[in-house]
XYZ file of C-alpha atoms in Angstrom:
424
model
C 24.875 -28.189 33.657
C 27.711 -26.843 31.205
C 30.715 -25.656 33.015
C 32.943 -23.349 29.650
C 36.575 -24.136 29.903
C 36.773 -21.957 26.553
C 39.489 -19.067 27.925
C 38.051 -15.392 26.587
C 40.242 -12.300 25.886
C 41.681 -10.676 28.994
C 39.640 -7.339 27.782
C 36.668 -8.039 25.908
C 35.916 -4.107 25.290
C 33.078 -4.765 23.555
C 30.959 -7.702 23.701
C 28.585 -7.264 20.966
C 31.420 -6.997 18.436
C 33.329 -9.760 19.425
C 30.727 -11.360 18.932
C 29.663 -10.594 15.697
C 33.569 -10.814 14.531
C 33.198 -14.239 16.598
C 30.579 -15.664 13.720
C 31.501 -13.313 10.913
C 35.029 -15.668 10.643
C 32.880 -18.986 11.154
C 30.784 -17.812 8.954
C 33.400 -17.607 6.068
C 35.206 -20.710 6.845
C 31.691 -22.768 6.572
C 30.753 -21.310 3.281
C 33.715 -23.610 2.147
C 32.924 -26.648 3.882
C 30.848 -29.342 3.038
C 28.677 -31.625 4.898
C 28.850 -35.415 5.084
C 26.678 -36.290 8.304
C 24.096 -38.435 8.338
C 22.224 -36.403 11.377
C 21.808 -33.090 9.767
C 20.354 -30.937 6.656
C 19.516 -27.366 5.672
C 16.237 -25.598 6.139
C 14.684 -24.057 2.876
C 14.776 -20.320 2.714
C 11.557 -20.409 2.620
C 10.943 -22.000 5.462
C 13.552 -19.990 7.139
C 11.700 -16.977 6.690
C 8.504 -18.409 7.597
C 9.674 -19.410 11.154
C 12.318 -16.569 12.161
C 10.391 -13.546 12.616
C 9.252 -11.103 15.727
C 5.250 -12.422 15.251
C 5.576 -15.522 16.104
C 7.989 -15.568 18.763
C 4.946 -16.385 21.022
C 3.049 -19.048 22.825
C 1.010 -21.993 21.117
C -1.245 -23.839 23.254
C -3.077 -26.835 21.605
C -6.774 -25.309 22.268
C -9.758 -24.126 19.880
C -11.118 -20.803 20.092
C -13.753 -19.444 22.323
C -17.063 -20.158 20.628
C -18.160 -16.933 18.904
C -14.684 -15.784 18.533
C -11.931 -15.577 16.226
C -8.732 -14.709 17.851
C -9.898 -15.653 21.764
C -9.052 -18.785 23.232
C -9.215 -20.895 26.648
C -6.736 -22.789 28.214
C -7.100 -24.610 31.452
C -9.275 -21.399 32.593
C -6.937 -18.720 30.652
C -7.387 -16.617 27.966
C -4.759 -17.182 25.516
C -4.290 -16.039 21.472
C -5.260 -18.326 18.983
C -3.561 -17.949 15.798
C -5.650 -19.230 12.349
C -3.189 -18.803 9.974
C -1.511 -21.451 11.893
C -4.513 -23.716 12.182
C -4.866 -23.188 8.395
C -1.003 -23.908 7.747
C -1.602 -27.243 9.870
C -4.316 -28.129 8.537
C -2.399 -28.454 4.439
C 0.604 -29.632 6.847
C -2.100 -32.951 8.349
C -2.871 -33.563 4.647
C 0.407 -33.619 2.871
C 1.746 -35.973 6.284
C -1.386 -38.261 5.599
C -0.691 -38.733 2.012
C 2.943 -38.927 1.896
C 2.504 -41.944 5.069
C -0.803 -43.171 4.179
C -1.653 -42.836 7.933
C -4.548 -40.451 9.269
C -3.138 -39.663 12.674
C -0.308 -36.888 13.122
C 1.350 -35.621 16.429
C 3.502 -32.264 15.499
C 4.449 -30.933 19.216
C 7.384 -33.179 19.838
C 10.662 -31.152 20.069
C 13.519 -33.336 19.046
C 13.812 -37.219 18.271
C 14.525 -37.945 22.042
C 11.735 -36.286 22.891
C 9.568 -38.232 20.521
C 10.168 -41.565 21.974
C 10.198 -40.129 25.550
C 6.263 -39.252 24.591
C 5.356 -42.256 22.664
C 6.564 -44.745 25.219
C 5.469 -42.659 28.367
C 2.097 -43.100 26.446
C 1.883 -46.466 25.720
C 3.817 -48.535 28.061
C 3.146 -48.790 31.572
C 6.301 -48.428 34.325
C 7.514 -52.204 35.438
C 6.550 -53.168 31.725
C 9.405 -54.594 29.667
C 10.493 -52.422 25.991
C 12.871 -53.815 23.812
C 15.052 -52.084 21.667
C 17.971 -52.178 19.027
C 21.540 -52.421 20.770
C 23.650 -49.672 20.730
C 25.868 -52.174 19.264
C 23.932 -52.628 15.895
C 22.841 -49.496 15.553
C 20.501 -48.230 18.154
C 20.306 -45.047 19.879
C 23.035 -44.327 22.839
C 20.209 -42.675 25.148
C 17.102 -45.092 24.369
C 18.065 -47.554 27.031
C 18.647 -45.180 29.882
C 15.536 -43.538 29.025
C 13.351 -46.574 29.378
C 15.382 -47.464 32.954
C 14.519 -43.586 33.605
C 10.671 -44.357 33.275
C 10.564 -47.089 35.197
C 10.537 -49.631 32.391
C 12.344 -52.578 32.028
C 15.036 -52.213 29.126
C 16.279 -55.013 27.215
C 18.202 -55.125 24.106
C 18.565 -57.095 20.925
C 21.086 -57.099 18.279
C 21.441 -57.176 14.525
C 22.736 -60.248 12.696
C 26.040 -59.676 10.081
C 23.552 -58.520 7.480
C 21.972 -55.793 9.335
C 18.731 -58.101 9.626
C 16.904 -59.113 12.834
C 18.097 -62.497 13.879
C 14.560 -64.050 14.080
C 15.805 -67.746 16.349
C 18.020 -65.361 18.194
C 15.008 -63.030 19.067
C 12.213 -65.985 19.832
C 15.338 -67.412 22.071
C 15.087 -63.851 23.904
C 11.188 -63.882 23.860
C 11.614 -67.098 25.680
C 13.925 -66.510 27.935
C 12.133 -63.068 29.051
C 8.961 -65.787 29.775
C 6.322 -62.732 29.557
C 5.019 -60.151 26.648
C 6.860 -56.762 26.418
C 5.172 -53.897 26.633
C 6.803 -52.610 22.569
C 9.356 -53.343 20.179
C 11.480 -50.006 19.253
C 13.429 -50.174 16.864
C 15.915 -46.890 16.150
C 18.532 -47.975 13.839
C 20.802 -44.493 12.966
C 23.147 -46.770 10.296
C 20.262 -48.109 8.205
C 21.554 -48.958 4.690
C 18.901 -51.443 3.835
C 15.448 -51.890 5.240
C 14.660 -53.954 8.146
C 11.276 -55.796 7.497
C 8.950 -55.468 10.297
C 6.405 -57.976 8.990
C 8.176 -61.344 10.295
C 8.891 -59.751 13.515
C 5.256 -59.381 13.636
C 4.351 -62.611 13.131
C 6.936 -63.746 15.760
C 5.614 -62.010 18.170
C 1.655 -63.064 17.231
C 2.976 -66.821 17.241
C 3.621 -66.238 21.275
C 0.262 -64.832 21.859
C 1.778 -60.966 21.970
C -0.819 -59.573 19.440
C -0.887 -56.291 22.213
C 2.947 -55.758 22.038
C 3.172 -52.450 20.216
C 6.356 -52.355 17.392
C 7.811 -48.627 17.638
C 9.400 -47.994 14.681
C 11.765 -45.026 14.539
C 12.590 -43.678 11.145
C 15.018 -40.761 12.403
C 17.185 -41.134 9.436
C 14.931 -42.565 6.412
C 11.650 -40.655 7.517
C 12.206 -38.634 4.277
C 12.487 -41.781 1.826
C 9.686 -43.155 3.321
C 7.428 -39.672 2.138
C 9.477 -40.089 -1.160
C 8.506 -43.756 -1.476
C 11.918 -44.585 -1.708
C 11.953 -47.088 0.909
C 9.465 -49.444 2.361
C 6.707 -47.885 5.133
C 6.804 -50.056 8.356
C 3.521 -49.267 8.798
C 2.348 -51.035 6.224
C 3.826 -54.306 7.570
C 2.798 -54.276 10.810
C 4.321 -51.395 12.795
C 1.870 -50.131 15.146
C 3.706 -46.531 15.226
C 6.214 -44.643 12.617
C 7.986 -41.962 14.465
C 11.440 -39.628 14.242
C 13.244 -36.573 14.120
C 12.383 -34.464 10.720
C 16.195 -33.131 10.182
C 17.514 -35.428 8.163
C 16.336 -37.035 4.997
C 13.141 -35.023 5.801
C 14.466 -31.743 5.630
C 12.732 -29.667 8.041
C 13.755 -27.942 11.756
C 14.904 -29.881 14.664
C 11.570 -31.590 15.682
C 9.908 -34.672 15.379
C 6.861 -36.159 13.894
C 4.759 -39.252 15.324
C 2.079 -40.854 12.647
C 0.300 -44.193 12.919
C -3.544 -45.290 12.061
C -5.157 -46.007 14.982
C -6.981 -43.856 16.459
C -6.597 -45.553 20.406
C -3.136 -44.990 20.155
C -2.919 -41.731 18.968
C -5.976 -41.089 21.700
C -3.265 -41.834 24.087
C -0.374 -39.893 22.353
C -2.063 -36.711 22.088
C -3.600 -36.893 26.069
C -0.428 -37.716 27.571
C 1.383 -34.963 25.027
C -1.133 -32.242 25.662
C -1.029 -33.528 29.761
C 2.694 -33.798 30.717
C 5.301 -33.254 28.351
C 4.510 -30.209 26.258
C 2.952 -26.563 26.749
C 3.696 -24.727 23.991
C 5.610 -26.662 21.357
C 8.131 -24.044 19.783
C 5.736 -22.060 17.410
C 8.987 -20.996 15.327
C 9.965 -24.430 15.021
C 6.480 -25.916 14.088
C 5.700 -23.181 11.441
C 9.076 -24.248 9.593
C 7.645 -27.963 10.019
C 4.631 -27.196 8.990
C 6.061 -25.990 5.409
C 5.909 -29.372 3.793
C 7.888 -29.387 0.451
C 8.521 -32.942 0.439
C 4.846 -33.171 -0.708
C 5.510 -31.651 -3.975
C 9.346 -32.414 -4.027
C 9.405 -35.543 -1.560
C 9.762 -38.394 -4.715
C 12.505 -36.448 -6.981
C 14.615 -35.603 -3.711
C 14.319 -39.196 -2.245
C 15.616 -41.018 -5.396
C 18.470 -38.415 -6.142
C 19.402 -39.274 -2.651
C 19.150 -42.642 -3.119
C 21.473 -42.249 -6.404
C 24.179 -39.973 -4.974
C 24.327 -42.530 -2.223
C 25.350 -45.235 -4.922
C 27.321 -42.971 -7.371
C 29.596 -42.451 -4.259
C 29.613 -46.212 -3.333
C 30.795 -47.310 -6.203
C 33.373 -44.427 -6.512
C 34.826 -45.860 -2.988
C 34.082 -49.287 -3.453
C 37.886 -50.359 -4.379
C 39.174 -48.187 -1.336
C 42.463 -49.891 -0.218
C 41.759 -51.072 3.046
C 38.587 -50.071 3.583
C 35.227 -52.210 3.434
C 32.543 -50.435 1.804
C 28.910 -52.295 1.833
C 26.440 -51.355 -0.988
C 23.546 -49.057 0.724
C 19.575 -49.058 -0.830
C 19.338 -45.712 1.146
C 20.804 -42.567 1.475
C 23.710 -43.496 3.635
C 27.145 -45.131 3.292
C 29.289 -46.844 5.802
C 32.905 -47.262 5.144
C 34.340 -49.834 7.493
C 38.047 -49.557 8.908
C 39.751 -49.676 12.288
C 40.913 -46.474 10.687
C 37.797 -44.616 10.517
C 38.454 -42.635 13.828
C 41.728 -40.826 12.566
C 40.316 -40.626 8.866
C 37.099 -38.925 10.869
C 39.374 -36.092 12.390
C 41.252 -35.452 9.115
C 38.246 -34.939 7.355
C 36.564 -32.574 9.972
C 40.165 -30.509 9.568
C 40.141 -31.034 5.776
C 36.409 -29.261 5.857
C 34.490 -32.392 5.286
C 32.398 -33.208 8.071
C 31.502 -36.540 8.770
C 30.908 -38.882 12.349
C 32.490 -42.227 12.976
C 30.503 -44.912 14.643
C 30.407 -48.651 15.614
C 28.870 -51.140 13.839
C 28.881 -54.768 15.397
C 32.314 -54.207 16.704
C 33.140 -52.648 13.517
C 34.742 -49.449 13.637
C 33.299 -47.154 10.778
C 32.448 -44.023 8.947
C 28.915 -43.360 8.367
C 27.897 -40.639 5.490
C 25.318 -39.439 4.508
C 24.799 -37.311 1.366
C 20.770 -35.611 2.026
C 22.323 -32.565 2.790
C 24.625 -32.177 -0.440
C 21.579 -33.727 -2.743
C 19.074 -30.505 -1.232
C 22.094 -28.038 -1.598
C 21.996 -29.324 -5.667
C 25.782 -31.675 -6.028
C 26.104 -32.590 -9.554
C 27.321 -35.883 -10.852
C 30.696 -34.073 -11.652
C 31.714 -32.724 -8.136
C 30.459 -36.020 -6.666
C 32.726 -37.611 -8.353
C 35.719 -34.836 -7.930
C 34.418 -35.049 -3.595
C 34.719 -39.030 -4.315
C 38.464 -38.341 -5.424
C 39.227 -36.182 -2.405
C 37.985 -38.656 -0.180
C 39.837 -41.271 -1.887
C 43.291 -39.112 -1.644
C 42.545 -38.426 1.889
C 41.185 -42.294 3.242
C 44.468 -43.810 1.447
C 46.605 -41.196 2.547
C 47.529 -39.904 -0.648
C 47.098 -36.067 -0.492
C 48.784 -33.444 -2.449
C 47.422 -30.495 -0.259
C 45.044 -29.791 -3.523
C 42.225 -31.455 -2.249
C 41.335 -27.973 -0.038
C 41.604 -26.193 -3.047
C 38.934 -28.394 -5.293
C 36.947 -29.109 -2.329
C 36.028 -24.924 -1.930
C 35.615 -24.731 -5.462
C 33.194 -27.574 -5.243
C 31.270 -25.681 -1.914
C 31.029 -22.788 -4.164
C 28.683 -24.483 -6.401
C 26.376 -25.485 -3.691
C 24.636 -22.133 -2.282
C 21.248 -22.848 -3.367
C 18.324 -24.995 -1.697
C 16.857 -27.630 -3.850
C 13.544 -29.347 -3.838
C 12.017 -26.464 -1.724
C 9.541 -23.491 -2.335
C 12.203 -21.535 -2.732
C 12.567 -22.546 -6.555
C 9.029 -21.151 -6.992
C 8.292 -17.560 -7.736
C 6.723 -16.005 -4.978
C 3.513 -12.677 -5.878
C-alpha cells in the first residue's frame, strides 16, 4: 500500500489547476532531457493515438462471437461485445510476431514482464518443483526468486562466469548436487551485452536425462534485436519458450509477449492465462501492441541500435577510471565503484540513466533504444559522448546543460514507426 509523505500546499484552491500547472512545469523540463535507461522507450504517435481514445476504454474478453452474429459474444454464460476490428488488428499483429520469431504460437494478454513469467511458470511448473534462474548477482531479475518461493516452487540460483557466459562445470556441479530434474531453466539477464548461447545448456541438461526440463528464456531487454535479427533467437537453439516485456528494444506499451512452437505448451499457457490470471487484458494497452512497426522497421532500427551502442563505446572507452566492456547489443555498462554518485549527477544533469551490480561490480548500465527511435545523429552522439565524458571525469564547465538541451531539441520526432508514413 503507498503511504505519500509528499507535503501539499496548505490551500490547494483549486485542484484541477494545480494540477495541470503540476505537469505543465514537468512537462517543460523533460522536453530537455534525454534518456539513457536501458528499461524504457517511447510509443509511436501512431500508436499513441490508436490506444488512447474514449472507444476503447472497454472490456476484452478472449471469446468468439455468438454463432450468427457479428458484434454478440458469450462469456462464461454472459453476453459481452466483441470487437472485429480488433480481431482483424490481431490477426496482422499474430503474423508479423510469427515472422519476425519464426515461432507460430503468440500469447498477447500478459500485462507487464513480471506478469509474464508469473503466467508462464504458473503454467508449466508444478508447486514443490525446483526452477532455476539467473542470480540477481549476474544479472537476473530482483523479484524472480521471491516469485517462484511465492508459488510454491523451489528457487535456486546460478551465476554468470567473468565473461557474462554460463559456467557449464559450475552448473553440472549444481545439477548434481540438486540430485533431481528441475522443473525449467529461466534465464532473465537485464545487463545482456553479448548473447548467452542456450544450445550447450541444452545439451547439459539432455546428458542428465532432463530432456522435460523446460529453458525459459526471457528477452526483456533484446526482444527487439531478436525481431530485427540483430541478435541470435534462443529458440532456435533449444529454448523451449522466448518471453518479455515489449518496452524496450521492442518499442511498444508496457506489456509483454510470450512466443514459442509448441503447441502443448502454449495449450497450457493460454488455459491457465484465460483461467486464472487475466480477464480482460488492458484493451488500450493491447491495441498499441498490436501496432507492429518493427515488422516493417524492426531490421534498420535493430542495427542502428546496435551501432549507436558501439559509436558510444568507443567514445568512452579511454574513460579515466572507468572500465568500459565492448557490447554486441544495444546496451553499455561502464564499470566503477563510482557509478552510484556519477548515476545521481547525471539524473540532476538531465541525463537519465540506472546504476546496477554486476558480479560485485558496481556499474552504470545504458542503453541508447530510446535515443536511436527518437532519430540521434552521429554528431550529437558524439557531442552526448563528450558530456558524459566531462561529467564521469569530473571535468564540467557548467556548458554541458547548455549543449545537452540543444541536443534534446533535435530529438522530437519518432523514428522507425508509422508515423513517417502518410496517412489518407
Amino acid at each position: 500500500m503507498n503511504h505519500s509523505t509528499h507535503a501539499l500546499p496548505a490551500a490547494t484552491l483549486n485542484v484541477q489547476n494545480y494540477i495541470i500547472e503540476q505537469f505543465d512545469q514537468a512537462r517543460a523540463r523533460r522536453t530537455s532531457t534525454l534518456s539513457l535507461t536501458a528499461n524504457e522507450n517511447v510509443l509511436s504517435e501512431t500508436a499513441r493515438t490508436l490506444g488512447q481514445n474514449r472507444h476503447y476504454d472497454r472490456y476484452l474478453f478472449n471469446v468468439q462471437t455468438t454463432a450468427g452474429h457479428r458484434y454478440a459474444a458469450d462469456f462464461n454464460g454472459m453476453q459481452v461485445e466483441h470487437f472485429p476490428e480488433v480481431e482483424k488488428l490481431k490477426a496482422l499483429a499474430t503474423q508479423a510476431v510469427r515472422f519476425m520469431f519464426n515461432a507460430e504460437f503468440v500469447e498477447y494478454r500478459l500485462l507487464s514482464g513480471v506478469h509474464c513469467t508469473l503466467s508462464v511458470l504458473a503454467a508449466l511448473t508444478e508447486p514443490g518443483k525446483t526452477v532455476l534462474s539467473l542470480s540477481p548477482g549476474s544479472g537476473g531479475h530482483f523479484a524472480t526468486g521471491p516469485m517462484v518461493q511465492k508459488i510454491g516452487r523451489l528457487s535456486l540460483f546460478f551465476r554468470l562466469s567473468i565473461d557474462g557466459q554460463i559456467d557449464l562445470a559450475d552448473f553440472d556441479k549444481q545439477l548434481q548436487t540438486l540430485g533431481h530434474q528441475p522443473s525449467a531453466v529461466l534465464l532473465d539477464h537485464g545487463l545482456t551485452t553479448h548473447a548467452i548461447p542456450v544450445k550447450p545448456l541444452r545439451n547439459l541438461l539432455n546428458r542428465h536425462g532432463y530432456h522435460q526440463t523446460l529453458i525459459i528464456y526471457d528477452a526483456s531487454h533484446t526482444l527487439g534485436l531478436i525481431a530485427g535479427q540483430a541478435f541470435a533467437n534462443p529458440l532456435d537453439e533449444g529454448a523451449d519458450i522466448l518471453q518479455g516485456n515489449t518496452h524496450k528494444s521492442l518499442p511498444g506499451p508496457h506489456r509483454a509477449l510470450i512466443v514459442c512452437r509448441r503447441a502443448d505448451l502454449a495449450r497450457q499457457i493460454e488455459q491457465n492465462v484465460s483461467a486464472a490470471l487475466v480477464s480482460s487484458p488492458n484493451l488500450p494497452g493491447l491495441l498499441q501492441l498490436f501496432l507492429v512497426e518493427m515488422e516493417r522497421y524492426g531490421q534498420a532500427y535493430a542495427q542502428r541500435m546496435c551501432a549507436n551502442a558501439r559509436q558510444l563505446h568507443n567514445a568512452l572507452a579511454d574513460l579515466p577510471g572507468w572500465t568500459v566492456p565492448p557490447t554486441d547489443t544495444h546496451l553499455l555498462l561502464l564499470e566503477s565503484a563510482l557509478s552510484s554518485h556519477a548515476a545521481q549527477q547525471l539524473n540532476e544533469l538531465g541525463i537519465r540513466v540506472n546504476n546496477k551490480r554486476i558480479n560485485g561490480r558496481d556499474c552504470l548500465r545504458f542503453g541508447v533504444q530510446e535515443i536511436t527511435r527518437l532519430g540521434i545523429t552521429n554528431e550529437d552522439l558524439d557531442a552526448l559522448a563528450h558530456i558524459l565524458r566531462n561529467v564521469l571525469t569530473g571535468g564540467t564547465n557548467g556548458t554541458e546543460r547548455i549543449c545537452l538541451t540543444h541536443i534534446c531539441h533535435r530529438l522530437n520526432r519518432i523514428h522507425y514507426s508509422f508515423d513517417q508514413e502518410p496517412c489518407r
